[in-house]
Amino acid sequence: MTMTSTSPHPPTAFPKLTLTALVAFAAITPMALLVAPALAAQLGMELGIGPAQIGTYFFVENGAFSAASLVSLAWLGRANVRVVGLVALAIFIIGNLTTPLVLPDYTSLLFIRAFTGFGGGTLMVLSMVSGQDAENPDRVFGYWVVGQLVAGALGLFLLPHLFAAFGLKSFYLALGVITLLLSPLYRGFLAPASSQPSASADASTGRFVVLAILAVAAILAFYIAIGGVWTFASMAASQAKIANEAVGGILAVASLFGIAGAMLATYLGGRLGRRAMLIVGYAILLLSLIGLAMSSDRTGYTAAICSFKFAWTFVLPFIVAEVAGRDPTGRLVASTTLIIGTGLSLGPLFAGLLLGSAWGLSAVFTAATLCALLSCICLFASPKLQSTV
């Protein structure tokens, strides 16, 4: 997700192995979020925990995932990225393979998922920095999103069958084994090019502070909305009186709409005005959230959740590109991982607390709508720094 406006390397310097590695690891490491509706339902059923505890589970795992981004500031540019990759792979694989051993103890589960999430977050950072010097980072980021969505669609389709046959432990075992098989791809990790000098004298001024606050608020509010809604999407399906066996199929179809959204954004990037695409994407997102709040039957729910997934993945590349375009120093884009991880941690937590406090799902979707609207306003209101290079 870290992008720069120029590439210090020629196009041939970006190997196919690196593209494969960053897409593969970026797809597998956030799998808990990608299949959050199915995983949340299974956690509740098998462990007998409520919405607040489910929200806390995702808060802990995503929080550790995000913390890895902060720690990366200490080793980036100092440690060999492939050595870091091997260590992170070991943590992620061991964490997933040992998770079934602590079930069904909820407290132990939180500890082991925090450990695992840190390893996954480090792999995600390596995926992002490996792709930042590509000739066309917007397109690489498009592949990055598509890879995640394909993995999420497959997961949502297969997990109900896996859970029915083997229970919750099967998810973690499968995740560990698949990552083990992908581990040779660590050789594709690349160290980012040396940071360029500050591109603007404005970077230390009040104008940069305003940009930072608004840009961070835009991305954070966006992901709080996304994380809260997607985690409890299966609960909304139940309230719409949709049979449990049909929910996985609907969410898998929604993920296909997400793939279409990301692919369309990749195709349109650079061809049409970014601001126009942002307006369209945010408009669809807001309408889908209102639809989820109001839906009471299968047709309404299906239309709303498919529109939500499409809008989410369509507008995301333009949001990150807009932030990158406004900040020639690159400092904000480099911190995007941490902001996203924080939003994805807070979203399920806030939604779970709302539900645990006797508020209904309509309140969750209404709050998500307000967050999405806030995100749009902050993004468009943020100033642009003037580059002097």
Short mmCIF file of C-alpha atoms in Angstrom, two decimals, residues 131-324:
data_model
loop_
_atom_site.label_atom_id
_atom_site.label_comp_id
_atom_site.label_asym_id
_atom_site.label_seq_id
_atom_site.Cartn_x
_atom_site.Cartn_y
_atom_site.Cartn_z
CA GLY A 131 6.11 -3.00 -4.05
CA GLN A 132 6.66 0.70 -3.45
CA ASP A 133 9.34 1.08 -6.14
CA ALA A 134 7.32 -0.55 -8.93
CA GLU A 135 7.01 1.46 -12.14
CA ASN A 136 3.21 1.59 -11.69
CA PRO A 137 2.45 1.24 -7.95
CA ASP A 138 -1.24 2.02 -8.51
CA ARG A 139 -1.58 -1.11 -10.63
CA VAL A 140 0.47 -3.18 -8.19
CA PHE A 141 -1.83 -2.00 -5.41
CA GLY A 142 -4.79 -3.05 -7.58
CA TYR A 143 -3.39 -6.56 -7.82
CA TRP A 144 -2.79 -6.42 -4.07
CA VAL A 145 -6.49 -5.73 -3.43
CA VAL A 146 -7.70 -8.27 -5.99
CA GLY A 147 -5.54 -10.98 -4.39
CA GLN A 148 -7.08 -10.30 -1.00
CA LEU A 149 -10.59 -10.37 -2.39
CA VAL A 150 -10.10 -13.63 -4.28
CA ALA A 151 -8.75 -15.19 -1.09
CA GLY A 152 -11.68 -13.79 0.90
CA ALA A 153 -14.26 -15.07 -1.59
CA LEU A 154 -12.76 -18.54 -1.55
CA GLY A 155 -12.59 -18.46 2.24
CA LEU A 156 -16.21 -17.42 2.66
CA PHE A 157 -17.31 -20.13 0.26
CA LEU A 158 -15.24 -22.94 1.80
CA LEU A 159 -15.27 -22.08 5.51
CA PRO A 160 -18.90 -23.05 6.24
CA HIS A 161 -18.16 -26.55 4.91
CA LEU A 162 -14.86 -26.69 6.76
CA PHE A 163 -16.47 -25.54 10.01
CA ALA A 164 -19.33 -28.02 9.64
CA ALA A 165 -16.90 -30.91 9.22
CA PHE A 166 -13.98 -30.01 11.51
CA GLY A 167 -14.94 -26.98 13.62
CA LEU A 168 -13.13 -23.73 14.36
CA LYS A 169 -9.67 -25.28 14.57
CA SER A 170 -9.72 -26.11 10.86
CA PHE A 171 -9.46 -22.42 9.91
CA TYR A 172 -6.22 -21.89 11.83
CA LEU A 173 -4.69 -25.18 10.71
CA ALA A 174 -5.46 -24.43 7.06
CA LEU A 175 -3.99 -20.94 7.42
CA GLY A 176 -0.77 -22.31 8.90
CA VAL A 177 -0.35 -25.04 6.28
CA ILE A 178 -1.05 -22.71 3.32
CA THR A 179 1.46 -20.15 4.64
CA LEU A 180 4.04 -22.92 5.07
CA LEU A 181 3.58 -23.88 1.43
CA LEU A 182 3.95 -20.23 0.37
CA SER A 183 7.02 -19.61 2.52
CA PRO A 184 9.63 -20.02 -0.29
CA LEU A 185 8.24 -16.80 -1.77
CA TYR A 186 10.04 -14.85 0.97
CA ARG A 187 12.95 -14.58 -1.51
CA GLY A 188 10.85 -12.06 -3.42
CA PHE A 189 10.95 -9.49 -0.61
CA LEU A 190 12.84 -6.34 -1.61
CA ALA A 191 14.23 -3.55 0.52
CA PRO A 192 12.73 -0.17 -0.45
CA ALA A 193 14.90 2.42 -2.14
CA SER A 194 16.49 4.96 0.16
CA SER A 195 14.07 7.65 1.23
CA GLN A 196 14.37 10.80 -0.82
CA PRO A 197 14.93 14.13 0.95
CA SER A 198 11.82 15.93 2.00
CA ALA A 199 9.99 17.02 -1.13
CA SER A 200 8.53 20.10 0.45
CA ALA A 201 9.43 22.79 2.91
CA ASP A 202 5.80 22.64 4.00
CA ALA A 203 6.41 19.27 5.70
CA SER A 204 7.28 20.89 9.01
CA THR A 205 4.65 23.61 8.88
CA GLY A 206 1.11 23.92 10.17
CA ARG A 207 -0.14 23.08 6.67
CA PHE A 208 1.38 19.61 6.94
CA VAL A 209 -0.14 19.17 10.40
CA VAL A 210 -3.61 19.96 9.01
CA LEU A 211 -3.04 17.57 6.12
CA ALA A 212 -1.88 14.83 8.48
CA ILE A 213 -4.86 15.21 10.82
CA LEU A 214 -7.43 15.21 8.02
CA ALA A 215 -5.81 12.43 6.00
CA VAL A 216 -5.46 10.20 9.05
CA ALA A 217 -9.07 10.92 10.03
CA ALA A 218 -10.27 10.10 6.50
CA ILE A 219 -8.55 6.69 6.36
CA LEU A 220 -9.28 5.84 10.00
CA ALA A 221 -13.00 6.66 9.75
CA PHE A 222 -13.25 4.71 6.49
CA TYR A 223 -11.79 1.56 8.02
CA ILE A 224 -13.75 1.84 11.26
CA ALA A 225 -16.88 1.75 9.12
CA ILE A 226 -15.59 -1.15 6.99
CA GLY A 227 -14.38 -3.25 9.92
CA GLY A 228 -17.54 -2.83 11.98
CA VAL A 229 -19.95 -3.62 9.15
CA TRP A 230 -18.10 -6.54 7.57
CA THR A 231 -17.47 -8.32 10.88
CA PHE A 232 -21.18 -8.52 11.69
CA ALA A 233 -22.47 -8.96 8.13
CA SER A 234 -23.61 -12.53 8.87
CA MET A 235 -25.63 -11.31 11.86
CA ALA A 236 -27.42 -8.87 9.58
CA ALA A 237 -28.23 -11.76 7.25
CA SER A 238 -29.80 -13.66 10.13
CA GLN A 239 -31.97 -10.65 10.99
CA ALA A 240 -33.06 -10.58 7.35
CA LYS A 241 -34.30 -14.16 7.91
CA ILE A 242 -31.74 -15.72 5.60
CA ALA A 243 -30.90 -19.37 6.36
CA ASN A 244 -27.41 -19.93 7.75
CA GLU A 245 -26.44 -22.28 4.93
CA ALA A 246 -27.20 -19.56 2.38
CA VAL A 247 -25.24 -16.76 4.10
CA GLY A 248 -21.81 -18.01 3.04
CA GLY A 249 -22.89 -18.11 -0.60
CA ILE A 250 -24.26 -14.55 -0.47
CA LEU A 251 -21.09 -13.22 1.15
CA ALA A 252 -18.97 -15.06 -1.41
CA VAL A 253 -20.98 -13.39 -4.19
CA ALA A 254 -20.46 -10.06 -2.41
CA SER A 255 -16.73 -10.73 -2.47
CA LEU A 256 -16.93 -11.26 -6.22
CA PHE A 257 -18.47 -7.79 -6.45
CA GLY A 258 -15.50 -6.61 -4.41
CA ILE A 259 -13.12 -8.16 -6.91
CA ALA A 260 -15.00 -6.39 -9.71
CA GLY A 261 -14.72 -3.09 -7.83
CA ALA A 262 -10.95 -3.42 -7.36
CA MET A 263 -10.40 -4.47 -10.98
CA LEU A 264 -12.51 -1.58 -12.25
CA ALA A 265 -10.54 0.86 -10.09
CA THR A 266 -7.28 -0.57 -11.45
CA TYR A 267 -8.53 -0.15 -15.02
CA LEU A 268 -9.88 3.38 -14.55
CA GLY A 269 -6.90 4.65 -12.57
CA GLY A 270 -5.26 7.40 -14.60
CA ARG A 271 -7.99 7.33 -17.24
CA LEU A 272 -10.72 9.30 -15.46
CA GLY A 273 -10.59 12.08 -12.89
CA ARG A 274 -9.72 10.72 -9.46
CA ARG A 275 -12.05 13.13 -7.66
CA ALA A 276 -15.00 12.02 -9.78
CA MET A 277 -14.21 8.38 -8.95
CA LEU A 278 -13.98 9.24 -5.26
CA ILE A 279 -17.41 10.89 -5.34
CA VAL A 280 -18.94 7.90 -7.13
CA GLY A 281 -17.30 5.42 -4.77
CA TYR A 282 -18.29 7.22 -1.59
CA ALA A 283 -21.85 7.72 -2.88
CA ILE A 284 -22.30 3.98 -3.53
CA LEU A 285 -20.78 3.19 -0.14
CA LEU A 286 -23.14 5.55 1.72
CA LEU A 287 -26.20 4.22 -0.14
CA SER A 288 -25.19 0.62 0.59
CA LEU A 289 -24.84 1.34 4.33
CA ILE A 290 -28.24 3.01 4.39
CA GLY A 291 -29.59 -0.03 2.54
CA LEU A 292 -28.12 -2.40 5.14
CA ALA A 293 -29.69 -0.36 7.94
CA MET A 294 -33.10 -0.57 6.25
CA SER A 295 -33.03 -4.05 4.69
CA SER A 296 -35.44 -6.61 6.13
CA ASP A 297 -35.47 -9.34 3.49
CA ARG A 298 -33.06 -11.42 1.43
CA THR A 299 -33.27 -9.29 -1.71
CA GLY A 300 -32.58 -6.02 0.10
CA TYR A 301 -29.74 -7.52 2.13
CA THR A 302 -28.09 -9.12 -0.89
CA ALA A 303 -28.23 -5.92 -2.93
CA ALA A 304 -26.89 -3.84 -0.04
CA ILE A 305 -24.01 -6.14 0.96
CA CYS A 306 -22.89 -6.60 -2.68
CA SER A 307 -22.97 -2.81 -3.21
CA PHE A 308 -21.06 -2.32 0.04
CA LYS A 309 -18.28 -4.70 -0.98
CA PHE A 310 -18.06 -3.20 -4.48
CA ALA A 311 -17.88 0.37 -3.18
CA TRP A 312 -15.33 -0.50 -0.48
CA THR A 313 -12.80 -1.98 -2.91
CA PHE A 314 -13.52 0.47 -5.72
CA VAL A 315 -12.92 3.64 -3.72
CA LEU A 316 -9.97 2.37 -1.64
CA PRO A 317 -7.23 2.72 -4.30
CA PHE A 318 -8.38 6.26 -5.06
CA ILE A 319 -8.34 7.20 -1.37
CA VAL A 320 -4.74 6.07 -0.93
CA ALA A 321 -3.69 7.64 -4.25
CA GLU A 322 -5.33 10.93 -3.22
CA VAL A 323 -3.41 10.99 0.06
CA ALA A 324 -0.20 10.18 -1.83
#
